[in-house]
Amino acid sequence: MSFEDNLAELEARITKACEKADRQTPPELVAVSKRQPDDRIEAALSAGVRVFGENRVQEAQERWAHRRLQYPDLKLRLIGPLQSKKSEDAVALFDTIDVLDREKLCKTLADAIQKLGRSPELLVQVNTGEEEQKSGVIPSELDKFLTGTCPGYDLSPVGLMCIPPADEPPGPHFALLAKMAKRYDLPQVSMGMSGDFETAILFGATHIRVGSALFGDRDS
Ligand SMILES: *Cc1c(COP(=O)(O)O)cnc(C)c1O
């Protein structure tokens, strides 16, 4: 199937999920372009897609830095773990960083924002499944992180992001994330991928991050 066919099918599924959820406003589609070949990236741009998600800073620089000039309305989101030493590069390239999850990163991002005079939107990643190997603030520490740590560095996150455990139904994780975002009056709720975006829409995702369902399988 062509990219345009994939996009049309995905949009139809999003519309249907919104109807089922009785939602008037569809979520924003973040096209996850990591490890995708150039011809698919170009097809996405030709189809009018402008919001892309990437999980590695260097790979994103290589894919997008030169395209920024050609597509000034491009919006790039960092959705993969960020090493603090890459903070400056991330602030320079991304419009939104979905993965703020620790004090050290607050510090290095705040320094980079100050230095570069550029302020990407920030989302806090929440480890809703409290998985050892996964990044993200655990739910019981979110209050302290949002009301103490972030303001301490003059950072005001605009939303929450999560990746539910692979081996559990995602619904309860999405419900928890949406509830926490509401409690702190945060407008962005980034959740749902190719396998579970319809469930995420049902639970109030404002941003869904879809890779393989849109582009096809990626290089491993
Ligand atoms: C890769 C990735 C996605 C997209 O995954 P698909 O299953 O291909 O849709 C979404 N979110 C994050 C954080 C990712 O790393």
Short mmCIF file of C-alpha atoms and ligand atoms in Angstrom, two decimals, residues 32 34 55 79 161 163 193-195 209-213 218, ligand 1:
data_model
loop_
_atom_site.label_atom_id
_atom_site.label_comp_id
_atom_site.label_asym_id
_atom_site.label_seq_id
_atom_site.Cartn_x
_atom_site.Cartn_y
_atom_site.Cartn_z
CA VAL A 32 6.76 8.44 14.06
CA LYS A 34 12.33 6.81 13.27
CA ASN A 55 13.34 8.77 19.37
CA ILE A 79 9.57 10.77 22.04
CA MET A 161 3.18 11.06 27.98
CA ILE A 163 4.10 3.97 27.04
CA MET A 193 0.78 3.85 19.18
CA SER A 194 -0.04 1.69 16.14
CA GLY A 195 -1.36 -1.15 18.26
CA ARG A 209 2.19 8.56 18.07
CA VAL A 210 1.88 6.24 15.10
CA GLY A 211 4.81 4.71 13.22
CA SER A 212 4.40 1.33 11.57
CA ALA A 213 0.66 1.62 10.84
CA ARG A 218 10.87 -0.05 9.94
C1 LIG B 1 8.42 3.82 18.06
C2 LIG B 1 7.52 4.55 18.97
C3 LIG B 1 6.17 4.78 18.62
C4 LIG B 1 5.54 4.27 17.35
O1 LIG B 1 5.41 2.89 17.40
P1 LIG B 1 4.52 2.09 16.32
O2 LIG B 1 4.15 0.85 17.05
O3 LIG B 1 5.39 1.85 15.15
O4 LIG B 1 3.34 2.93 16.01
C5 LIG B 1 5.41 5.53 19.50
N1 LIG B 1 5.91 6.01 20.67
C6 LIG B 1 7.18 5.80 21.03
C7 LIG B 1 7.66 6.35 22.32
C8 LIG B 1 8.02 5.07 20.20
O5 LIG B 1 9.30 4.86 20.59
#
